[in-house]
Coordinates of C-alpha atoms and ligand atoms in Angstrom, one line a residue:
M543 CA 75.8 -11.5 -13.7
G544 CA 76.0 -14.4 -16.0
K545 CA 73.6 -15.1 -18.9
V546 CA 71.4 -17.0 -17.1
G547 CA 70.9 -14.5 -14.5
V548 CA 70.4 -11.9 -17.1
A549 CA 67.3 -13.9 -18.4
L550 CA 66.2 -14.4 -15.1
A551 CA 66.3 -10.6 -14.5
A552 CA 64.5 -9.8 -17.9
A553 CA 62.1 -12.6 -17.2
C554 CA 61.2 -10.9 -13.8
A555 CA 61.4 -7.4 -15.0
A556 CA 58.5 -8.5 -18.1
A557 CA 56.6 -10.4 -15.7
A558 CA 56.2 -7.4 -13.3
C559 CA 55.6 -4.9 -16.2
V560 CA 52.4 -7.5 -17.5
T561 CA 51.6 -7.6 -13.6
A562 CA 51.6 -3.9 -13.6
A563 CA 49.4 -3.5 -16.8
V564 CA 46.8 -6.1 -15.8
M565 CA 46.5 -4.2 -12.4
V566 CA 46.3 -0.8 -14.2
R567 CA 43.9 -2.2 -16.8
R568 CA 41.7 -3.7 -13.9
R569 CA 41.9 -0.5 -12.0
M570 CA 41.3 1.6 -15.0
R571 CA 37.9 -0.7 -15.6
R572 CA 36.9 -0.5 -12.1
R573 CA 37.0 3.2 -12.1
R574 CA 35.2 3.0 -15.3
G575 CA 32.4 0.7 -13.9
W576 CA 32.2 3.0 -11.0
R577 CA 31.7 6.1 -13.1
K578 CA 29.3 4.1 -15.0
V579 CA 27.0 3.2 -11.8
V580 CA 27.4 6.8 -10.6
T581 CA 25.8 8.0 -14.1
L582 CA 23.1 5.3 -13.7
L583 CA 22.4 6.9 -10.1
E584 CA 22.4 10.3 -11.0
E585 CA 20.1 9.3 -14.0
L586 CA 17.8 7.4 -11.6
E587 CA 17.3 10.6 -9.2
E588 CA 17.3 12.6 -12.1
G589 CA 14.3 10.6 -13.3
C590 CA 12.5 10.2 -9.9
A591 CA 12.8 13.8 -9.1
T592 CA 9.7 15.4 -7.4
P593 CA 10.3 18.8 -6.5
V594 CA 7.4 20.7 -5.0
G595 CA 6.5 22.1 -8.0
R596 CA 5.8 19.0 -9.7
L597 CA 4.0 17.4 -6.7
R598 CA 1.7 20.5 -6.8
Q599 CA 0.9 19.4 -10.0
V600 CA 0.0 16.0 -9.1
V601 CA -2.2 17.8 -6.2
D602 CA -4.1 19.3 -9.1
A603 CA -4.1 16.3 -11.5
M604 CA -5.1 14.0 -8.3
A605 CA -8.0 16.7 -7.8
V606 CA -9.2 16.9 -11.2
E607 CA -9.2 13.5 -11.8
M608 CA -11.6 12.8 -8.5
H609 CA -14.2 15.2 -10.5
A610 CA -13.9 13.3 -13.6
G611 CA -14.4 10.1 -12.0
L612 CA -17.5 11.4 -10.1
A613 CA -18.9 12.8 -13.1
S614 CA -19.2 9.9 -15.3
E615 CA -18.7 6.2 -15.3
G616 CA -15.5 5.5 -17.1
G617 CA -14.6 9.1 -16.8
S618 CA -11.6 8.8 -15.4
K619 CA -8.8 6.1 -14.6
L620 CA -9.6 6.6 -10.9
K621 CA -12.8 4.6 -10.7
M622 CA -14.4 6.5 -7.7
L623 CA -16.9 3.7 -6.6
L624 CA -19.8 3.8 -4.6
T625 CA -19.9 2.1 -1.3
Y626 CA -23.2 2.4 -0.2
V627 CA -21.7 3.6 3.4
H628 CA -23.9 6.4 3.7
N629 CA -23.2 6.8 7.6
L630 CA -19.9 6.0 9.5
P631 CA -20.1 4.4 12.9
T632 CA -21.2 6.7 16.0
G633 CA -20.1 5.1 19.4
T634 CA -23.5 3.6 19.9
E635 CA -22.5 0.0 18.5
K636 CA -22.6 -2.9 21.0
G637 CA -22.0 -6.8 20.6
I638 CA -20.0 -9.4 19.4
Y639 CA -18.9 -9.0 15.7
Y640 CA -16.5 -10.9 13.6
A641 CA -14.2 -9.5 10.8
L642 CA -12.2 -11.0 8.0
D643 CA -9.8 -8.7 6.1
L644 CA -8.3 -10.2 2.7
G645 CA -5.3 -7.7 1.8
G646 CA -2.8 -8.5 -0.8
T647 CA -0.2 -10.4 1.5
N648 CA -2.0 -11.2 4.7
F649 CA -5.9 -12.1 6.0
R650 CA -6.7 -11.7 9.4
V651 CA -9.5 -12.6 11.4
L652 CA -10.7 -10.6 14.2
R653 CA -13.5 -11.0 16.9
V654 CA -14.5 -7.4 17.9
K655 CA -16.6 -6.6 21.3
L656 CA -18.3 -3.3 21.3
G657 CA -19.8 -1.8 24.5
G658 CA -22.0 0.9 23.0
Q659 CA -22.4 4.6 24.7
R660 CA -19.1 5.7 22.7
S661 CA -16.9 3.5 24.9
T662 CA -13.6 2.7 23.6
I663 CA -13.8 -0.9 21.9
I664 CA -13.8 -3.3 25.0
E665 CA -11.2 -5.7 23.2
H666 CA -10.5 -7.2 19.9
N667 CA -8.7 -10.3 18.9
V668 CA -6.7 -10.9 16.1
E669 CA -4.9 -13.5 14.2
R670 CA -2.8 -13.2 11.2
Q671 CA -1.9 -15.6 8.6
P672 CA -0.3 -15.2 5.2
I673 CA -2.1 -15.8 2.1
P674 CA -0.6 -18.9 0.7
Q675 CA 1.0 -18.4 -2.7
H676 CA -0.8 -21.1 -4.8
L677 CA -4.3 -19.7 -4.0
M678 CA -3.7 -16.6 -5.2
T679 CA -3.9 -18.0 -8.7
S680 CA -6.3 -20.9 -7.7
T681 CA -9.8 -20.8 -8.1
T682 CA -12.5 -19.3 -5.9
E683 CA -14.0 -22.4 -4.4
E684 CA -10.3 -23.1 -3.1
L685 CA -9.5 -19.7 -2.0
F686 CA -12.6 -19.0 0.1
D687 CA -12.9 -22.7 1.6
F688 CA -9.4 -22.0 2.7
I689 CA -10.6 -18.6 4.3
A690 CA -13.6 -20.1 5.5
T691 CA -12.0 -23.0 7.5
K692 CA -9.5 -20.6 9.1
L693 CA -12.2 -18.5 10.3
K694 CA -14.0 -21.0 11.5
D695 CA -11.4 -22.3 13.3
F696 CA -11.0 -19.0 15.0
V697 CA -14.5 -18.6 16.0
E698 CA -14.2 -22.3 17.9
R699 CA -11.1 -21.5 19.5
E700 CA -12.5 -17.5 20.8
E701 CA -15.8 -19.0 21.8
N702 CA -14.2 -21.7 23.9
V703 CA -12.2 -18.9 26.0
S704 CA -14.7 -16.3 26.2
E705 CA -18.4 -16.4 26.0
P706 CA -20.3 -17.6 23.2
S707 CA -22.2 -15.1 20.6
V708 CA -25.7 -14.4 21.7
E709 CA -26.6 -13.9 18.1
E710 CA -27.7 -17.1 16.8
T711 CA -26.2 -16.0 13.4
R712 CA -23.0 -14.5 14.0
E713 CA -22.5 -11.0 12.1
L714 CA -19.5 -10.3 10.1
G715 CA -17.8 -7.4 8.5
F716 CA -15.8 -8.7 5.5
T717 CA -12.8 -6.4 4.0
F718 CA -12.0 -7.4 0.5
S719 CA -9.5 -5.1 -0.5
F720 CA -9.4 -5.3 -4.6
P721 CA -12.0 -3.6 -6.6
V722 CA -15.6 -4.0 -6.1
K723 CA -18.9 -2.7 -7.8
Q724 CA -21.0 -2.7 -5.0
N725 CA -24.7 -3.0 -5.0
S726 CA -25.4 -2.7 -1.5
S727 CA -23.2 -2.0 1.5
S728 CA -22.8 -5.9 1.8
T729 CA -22.9 -7.6 -1.3
G730 CA -20.6 -6.4 -4.8
T731 CA -19.0 -7.9 -7.7
L732 CA -15.4 -8.2 -8.4
L733 CA -14.0 -6.0 -11.3
K734 CA -10.6 -7.3 -11.6
W735 CA -7.8 -8.3 -9.3
T736 CA -4.9 -6.8 -8.3
K737 CA -1.3 -6.9 -6.4
G738 CA -1.0 -10.1 -7.8
F739 CA -4.1 -12.2 -7.6
S740 CA -5.2 -14.0 -10.3
I741 CA -8.4 -15.9 -10.2
Q742 CA -10.2 -15.1 -13.4
D743 CA -13.4 -17.4 -12.7
M744 CA -13.9 -15.0 -9.8
V745 CA -13.8 -11.5 -11.7
G746 CA -17.7 -10.5 -11.7
R747 CA -18.9 -12.8 -9.1
D748 CA -20.8 -11.7 -5.9
V749 CA -17.8 -11.6 -3.3
S750 CA -20.1 -12.0 -0.6
Q751 CA -22.0 -14.8 -1.9
C752 CA -18.5 -16.5 -2.7
L753 CA -17.9 -16.1 1.0
Q754 CA -21.3 -16.9 2.5
E755 CA -21.2 -20.0 0.2
A756 CA -17.6 -21.2 1.6
M757 CA -19.2 -21.0 5.3
S758 CA -22.0 -22.8 4.6
R759 CA -20.1 -25.4 2.8
N760 CA -17.9 -25.6 6.0
G761 CA -20.6 -25.4 8.7
L762 CA -20.0 -21.6 9.7
N763 CA -23.2 -20.2 11.0
M764 CA -22.0 -16.3 9.9
R765 CA -24.0 -13.6 7.9
V766 CA -21.7 -11.2 5.9
A767 CA -23.4 -8.1 7.0
A768 CA -21.1 -5.8 5.8
L769 CA -18.8 -5.9 2.4
V770 CA -16.0 -3.4 2.7
N771 CA -12.8 -2.1 1.3
D772 CA -9.8 -2.1 3.7
T773 CA -9.8 2.1 3.1
V774 CA -13.4 1.7 4.1
G775 CA -13.0 -0.4 7.3
T776 CA -10.1 1.9 8.2
L777 CA -12.1 5.4 8.1
A778 CA -15.0 3.7 10.1
L779 CA -12.5 3.2 12.7
G780 CA -10.9 6.9 12.5
H781 CA -13.9 8.4 12.5
Y782 CA -15.2 6.2 15.5
H783 CA -11.8 7.4 17.6
D784 CA -12.0 11.1 15.7
Q785 CA -14.9 12.8 14.3
D786 CA -12.5 15.0 12.5
T787 CA -11.6 12.0 10.4
V788 CA -12.4 12.6 6.7
A789 CA -10.4 10.7 4.6
S790 CA -8.6 7.3 5.0
V791 CA -5.3 5.7 3.2
I792 CA -4.0 2.5 2.5
F793 CA -0.1 1.9 2.4
G794 CA 0.4 -1.7 2.1
T795 CA 1.0 -4.5 -0.4
G796 CA -1.1 -2.2 -2.3
T797 CA -2.3 1.5 -1.9
N798 CA -5.8 3.2 -1.9
A799 CA -7.8 6.2 -0.5
C800 CA -11.6 6.6 0.4
Y801 CA -13.4 9.6 1.8
L802 CA -17.0 10.6 2.6
E803 CA -18.4 12.5 -0.5
R804 CA -21.6 15.0 -0.2
A805 CA -24.2 13.2 -2.5
D806 CA -24.8 16.2 -4.5
A807 CA -21.0 16.1 -5.6
I808 CA -21.6 12.1 -7.2
I809 CA -22.7 13.4 -10.6
K810 CA -23.1 10.2 -12.2
C811 CA -25.5 8.6 -10.0
Q812 CA -27.7 12.0 -8.9
G813 CA -31.0 10.0 -9.2
L814 CA -29.7 7.0 -6.9
L815 CA -28.5 9.2 -4.2
S816 CA -31.1 12.1 -4.0
T817 CA -32.4 11.2 -0.9
S818 CA -29.1 10.4 1.0
G819 CA -26.7 13.3 2.5
A820 CA -23.4 11.9 1.9
M821 CA -21.5 8.3 0.9
V822 CA -18.1 6.8 1.3
V823 CA -16.5 6.8 -2.3
N824 CA -14.0 4.4 -2.7
M825 CA -11.4 5.8 -5.1
E826 CA -9.1 2.9 -6.3
W827 CA -6.2 5.3 -6.3
G828 CA -3.9 2.8 -6.9
N829 CA -5.1 3.2 -10.8
F830 CA -4.5 7.1 -10.7
W831 CA -2.1 8.4 -13.9
S832 CA -1.0 11.5 -14.8
S833 CA 1.8 12.7 -17.0
H834 CA 3.2 14.8 -14.2
L835 CA 4.1 11.3 -12.2
P836 CA 8.2 11.2 -12.9
R837 CA 8.5 7.5 -14.7
T838 CA 11.4 6.0 -15.3
S839 CA 12.6 2.9 -17.6
Y840 CA 12.3 0.8 -14.7
D841 CA 8.7 1.8 -14.1
V842 CA 7.9 1.1 -17.7
D843 CA 9.7 -2.2 -17.8
L844 CA 7.9 -3.2 -14.4
D845 CA 4.9 -2.4 -15.5
C846 CA 5.0 -4.0 -19.2
E847 CA 6.2 -7.5 -17.5
S848 CA 3.3 -7.4 -14.7
P849 CA 0.1 -9.3 -15.2
N850 CA -1.8 -6.0 -15.7
P851 CA 0.0 -3.6 -17.7
N852 CA -1.4 0.0 -18.0
D853 CA -2.9 -0.6 -14.7
Q854 CA -2.5 0.7 -11.3
G855 CA 0.5 2.7 -12.3
F856 CA 0.6 5.0 -9.3
E857 CA 0.2 1.9 -7.1
K858 CA 3.3 0.9 -9.0
M859 CA 5.4 3.4 -7.7
I860 CA 4.3 3.6 -4.4
S861 CA 3.3 0.5 -2.6
G862 CA 5.0 -2.1 -0.9
M863 CA 4.8 -4.8 -3.3
Y864 CA 6.6 -2.9 -6.1
L865 CA 9.3 -0.6 -4.3
G866 CA 11.4 -3.3 -3.8
D867 CA 11.3 -5.0 -7.2
I868 CA 12.2 -1.3 -8.6
V869 CA 15.2 -1.6 -6.6
R870 CA 15.7 -4.9 -8.0
R871 CA 15.6 -3.7 -11.6
V872 CA 18.0 -0.3 -10.9
V873 CA 20.9 -3.2 -9.3
L874 CA 20.5 -5.5 -12.1
R875 CA 21.0 -2.7 -14.8
M876 CA 24.0 -1.7 -12.6
S877 CA 25.7 -5.1 -12.3
Q878 CA 25.1 -5.6 -16.1
E879 CA 26.4 -2.3 -17.3
S880 CA 29.6 -2.8 -14.9
D881 CA 31.5 -5.0 -12.9
V882 CA 31.1 -3.5 -9.2
F883 CA 29.0 -6.3 -8.4
G884 CA 30.7 -9.0 -9.6
P885 CA 29.4 -11.2 -12.1
V886 CA 25.8 -10.7 -12.7
S887 CA 24.2 -13.0 -10.2
S888 CA 21.1 -15.4 -11.0
G889 CA 19.7 -14.2 -7.7
L890 CA 19.0 -10.5 -9.6
L891 CA 17.3 -11.7 -12.2
V892 CA 14.3 -13.2 -10.2
P893 CA 11.7 -10.8 -10.3
F894 CA 9.8 -9.7 -6.6
I895 CA 12.8 -11.6 -5.1
L896 CA 13.9 -8.1 -3.0
R897 CA 11.0 -7.2 -0.9
T898 CA 10.2 -4.4 0.5
P899 CA 11.0 -4.8 3.9
M900 CA 14.5 -5.9 2.7
I901 CA 14.7 -2.5 1.2
A902 CA 13.5 -0.9 4.5
A903 CA 16.1 -2.9 6.4
M904 CA 19.1 -2.1 4.0
H905 CA 18.0 1.7 4.1
E906 CA 17.7 1.7 7.7
D907 CA 20.8 0.1 8.2
D908 CA 22.6 1.9 10.6
S909 CA 26.0 -0.5 11.2
P910 CA 29.2 1.2 10.5
N911 CA 29.9 -1.0 7.6
L912 CA 26.5 -1.6 6.4
M913 CA 26.2 -5.2 7.7
E914 CA 22.5 -5.6 7.2
V915 CA 22.9 -4.4 3.5
A916 CA 26.0 -7.1 2.4
R917 CA 23.9 -9.6 4.3
I918 CA 20.6 -9.2 2.0
L919 CA 23.1 -8.9 -1.0
R920 CA 24.5 -11.9 0.0
D921 CA 21.3 -14.3 1.3
T922 CA 19.1 -12.6 -1.4
L923 CA 20.5 -11.6 -4.1
Q924 CA 23.6 -13.9 -4.2
I925 CA 26.1 -11.3 -4.5
P926 CA 28.7 -11.7 -2.1
D927 CA 31.7 -9.4 -1.1
V928 CA 30.4 -6.0 -2.3
P929 CA 32.9 -3.6 -1.0
L930 CA 31.3 -0.4 1.2
N931 CA 31.3 2.0 -1.2
V932 CA 28.7 -0.4 -3.6
R933 CA 27.0 -1.3 -0.3
K934 CA 26.4 2.6 0.2
L935 CA 25.5 2.8 -3.7
V936 CA 22.6 0.3 -2.7
V937 CA 21.3 2.4 0.3
K938 CA 21.2 5.1 -1.9
V939 CA 19.4 3.7 -4.6
C940 CA 16.7 2.6 -1.8
D941 CA 16.2 5.7 -0.7
V942 CA 15.7 7.5 -4.0
V943 CA 12.9 4.7 -4.7
T944 CA 11.1 5.4 -1.3
R945 CA 11.8 9.0 -1.1
R946 CA 9.8 9.2 -4.8
A947 CA 7.2 6.6 -3.2
A948 CA 6.6 9.0 -0.2
R949 CA 6.4 12.2 -1.7
L950 CA 3.8 11.3 -4.6
A951 CA 1.6 9.8 -1.7
A952 CA 1.9 12.8 0.2
A953 CA 0.7 14.5 -3.1
G954 CA -2.2 12.1 -3.6
I955 CA -3.6 12.9 -0.2
V956 CA -3.2 16.6 -0.3
G957 CA -4.7 16.2 -3.9
L958 CA -7.7 14.5 -1.9
L959 CA -8.1 16.9 0.9
K960 CA -8.2 19.6 -1.8
K961 CA -11.1 18.0 -3.7
I962 CA -13.3 17.8 -0.7
G963 CA -12.1 21.6 0.5
W964 CA -9.4 21.7 2.2
D965 CA -8.2 24.7 0.5
R966 CA -11.4 26.6 1.5
N967 CA -13.3 26.3 -1.6
G968 CA -16.5 24.2 -0.1
G969 CA -17.0 20.7 1.0
T970 CA -17.1 18.9 4.2
A971 CA -13.4 19.9 5.4
S972 CA -14.4 23.8 5.3
S973 CA -15.7 24.8 8.3
S974 CA -17.1 28.3 9.0
K975 CA -14.1 28.7 11.2
A976 CA -11.9 28.0 8.3
K977 CA -13.8 30.1 5.7
G978 CA -13.4 33.4 8.0
G979 CA -10.2 32.5 9.7
S980 CA -6.6 32.4 9.0
Q981 CA -5.0 29.4 7.5
S982 CA -3.7 28.8 10.9
K983 CA -7.1 28.7 12.1
M984 CA -8.4 26.1 9.3
R985 CA -10.3 23.2 10.9
R986 CA -8.3 20.4 12.0
T987 CA -8.5 17.4 9.7
V988 CA -7.4 14.0 10.3
V989 CA -6.4 11.2 7.8
A990 CA -6.6 7.7 9.0
V991 CA -3.9 5.5 7.6
E992 CA -2.8 2.0 7.8
G993 CA -0.5 -0.7 6.5
G994 CA 2.3 -2.2 6.8
L995 CA 4.3 -0.1 4.7
Y996 CA 3.7 3.1 6.5
T997 CA 4.1 1.4 10.0
N998 CA 6.9 -0.7 9.3
Y999 CA 9.0 1.6 6.9
T1000 CA 10.2 4.7 9.0
M1001 CA 11.7 6.6 6.0
F1002 CA 8.6 6.1 4.2
R1003 CA 6.8 7.7 6.9
E1004 CA 9.1 10.4 7.4
Y1005 CA 9.5 11.5 3.7
L1006 CA 5.7 11.7 3.4
N1007 CA 5.5 13.6 6.7
E1008 CA 8.0 16.1 5.5
A1009 CA 6.5 16.2 1.7
M1010 CA 2.9 17.2 3.3
G1011 CA 4.7 20.5 4.9
E1012 CA 6.3 21.0 1.8
I1013 CA 3.2 21.1 -0.1
L1014 CA 0.8 23.0 2.4
G1015 CA 3.1 25.1 4.3
E1016 CA 4.1 24.2 7.7
D1017 CA 1.1 26.4 9.3
V1018 CA -1.5 24.5 7.1
A1019 CA 0.0 21.3 7.4
E1020 CA 0.0 21.5 11.3
N1021 CA -3.7 20.9 10.9
V1022 CA -3.6 18.0 8.7
L1023 CA -3.0 15.1 11.3
I1024 CA -2.4 11.4 10.3
R1025 CA -3.5 9.1 12.6
V1026 CA -2.4 5.5 12.3
M1027 CA -5.2 2.8 12.9
D1028 CA -3.8 -0.1 13.4
D1029 CA -5.8 -3.0 12.3
G1030 CA -8.1 -0.3 11.0
S1031 CA -9.6 -2.2 7.9
G1032 CA -10.6 -5.2 9.9
I1033 CA -11.8 -3.6 13.2
G1034 CA -13.7 -0.9 11.0
A1035 CA -15.2 -3.7 8.9
A1036 CA -16.5 -5.2 12.2
L1037 CA -18.0 -1.6 13.3
L1038 CA -19.6 -1.5 9.8
A1039 CA -21.3 -4.9 10.4
A1040 CA -22.3 -3.1 13.8
S1041 CA -24.0 -0.3 12.4
H1042 CA -25.5 -1.9 9.7
S1043 CA -26.9 -4.8 11.6
A1044 CA -28.2 -2.1 13.9
S1045 CA -29.9 -0.4 11.0
L1046 CA -31.3 -3.2 9.3
A1047 CA -33.1 -3.9 12.9
I1048 CA -34.5 -0.5 13.0
D1049 CA -35.2 -0.7 9.7
S1050 CA -37.3 -4.2 10.4
I1051 CA -39.4 -2.6 13.5
Ligands
ADP1796 P1 -2.0 -6.1 3.3 O1 -1.5 -4.8 2.3 O2 -1.8 -7.6 2.8 O3 -3.3 -5.8 4.0 P2 -0.2 -5.2 5.2 O4 -0.9 -3.9 5.6 O5 0.5 -5.9 6.5 O6 -0.9 -6.3 4.6 O7 1.2 -4.6 4.3 C1 1.8 -5.5 4.4 C2 2.8 -5.0 3.3 O8 3.6 -3.9 3.9 C3 4.1 -5.6 2.6 O9 3.8 -6.6 1.3 C4 5.3 -4.9 2.4 O10 5.5 -4.5 1.2 C5 4.8 -3.9 3.1 N1 5.7 -3.8 4.7 C6 5.8 -5.0 5.8 N2 7.0 -4.9 6.5 C7 7.7 -3.6 6.1 C8 9.0 -3.2 6.5 N3 9.3 -3.9 7.5 N4 9.5 -2.0 5.6 C9 8.7 -1.9 4.6 N5 7.4 -2.3 3.9 C10 6.9 -3.4 5.0
MG1797 MG1 -4.6 -4.6 4.6

C-alpha cells in the first residue's frame, strides 16, 4: 500500500470512529430522553393516584361540604343553590313546549310534545349548533340576539311542518348551565361565568329577562316559563322516566350535580321554605375543593393561566373542557425535557388546541400501530414521525388523566348519595326497606347522567363505573343505577315549563 493508500485508510477509520461516536452519543441521548419521559410519566401516575382510600376521603369531603353549603350562605365552596323547583314532573304534563339549552360548547333548541297520563314523550325535535367562539366573550345583547334568532328560525320551521302551537304565547323552558341565583323557578341572576364564557355586563343581570327582551326584539312570541340549570332539567327527565331518580350529574364541557333535598335540611333559608317539603338543590359542584384531591403541577399551571384561577377546581380535573389541555401540558413538558418528540412543536404551545374528543380518540385507538395517535400528533400538535413507543406513552398519559377524572367523578356521586342518605342514616334514599334489610336489599337508587364526556368517551364511563363498584362494594353498587338521559337537560326544561305552566294555571283559578 502506498502513502496515499495509508492516508486514505486512516481517514476512513477516523470517519468511522466519528460516526460511531456520534451514533453512540445520539443513542445515549435518546436513552436519557426516554428515561426522562418515563420518569415524568411515573411522577404523573403518582400525582394522579386515586386508590380507593383516597376516593373515600373525597366522598366524605363532598358530603361534609354539602352540609356546610346548606348551613350558611358562603359556608362552603359548594354554593348549594336554591332552584325553587319543589316538585318534579309527574307525567301528567300535556301540550307543546319549547326548550333552549345553552351549555358550554353547543346550544340546542327543542320542541317537545307531551301527551299527559304518564305517556311517553310523544315526540321531540332537536337542533344542535355550536356557540360561535366570539359570542362567548361579546355582549349580552349579541349573545341573546343570536340565540333568539336561531330559536325563531326553529319555531318557524317546526310550525310549518307540524301543527302550530295552540297557545297564543308559546312556553319555553330555558336551560342555562352557569351559576345562577334564582329568585323563582323562572327568574334568576347570573353569579359568574364558567367554561370559558366571559361577558362581564351580564353578571348580576336577570337571565330570563335578557332572553325575554331578545325574543321581543326579534319578534318571537314566547314566554320563559322555567329557568333551569342543566342538572335540574336532567333530573326532571330522569324522574319523569323513573321515580327512583334522586339526583343528576352532568359530564360535558363542565360538570355539575343536583338532587332533591328535604326543605328542613336547607338550614340557610329555613323561614323561606317552611311550608314546602322539598326542593331541588343545584350544587354547583364544579367548584368543589378538598385537600384530598390529587393535584399535580399541571393542574396548578392550568388553573393559574385560566380566566378563573382558584375557581371550579373539581371541574378543572374532571370535565371535557379541561382534560385535553391537561394532556397537552404533560406532553409539552415531556417534549421540553427530552427529545423523544423531536424539537418542541409550536402546536404544543397553544392552549386548548388538544380537545378532549381527540384524547378520547387517541386513548381508544385500537389500530396495531396507533395510527390515530400518529395522525392527531401530526395534524393537531404538528409533531410528525413519532415512533411507536412514544405513541404508546401518549396513550398512557391520556389514560392516567382520564382515569383520575372518572374516579373522582365517581367519588363525587357517592358523596352526594351519602349526604342524602344512601348510607341509610336518613334522607330521601333511605327507605324503610333499606333500613330493615341487608345491604343487598337496599333501595334502588337512580342517578340521571347527561353530557358529551360521559356518553361519548367509553373509557371515562368504564372507569367511573368501576370506581363506583370499588367505593360502594359490588352488592351495594348493584342498587345504584346510572341512567343516561339523552338531551335530558333540554327535554327536562320543557317538562318543567309544562309543570310550571300547569301549576300557574291552577294557582290562577
Ligand atoms: P355542553 O356541555 O355544551 O352542554 P355536551 O354535553 O354535548 O355539551 O358536551 C360537550 C363536551 O363533551 C365537549 O366539550 C367535549 O369535552 C366532550 N366530548 C364530546 N365528544 C366527546 C368524545 N367523543 N370524547 C370525549 N369527550 C367528548
Ligand atoms: Mg349540556
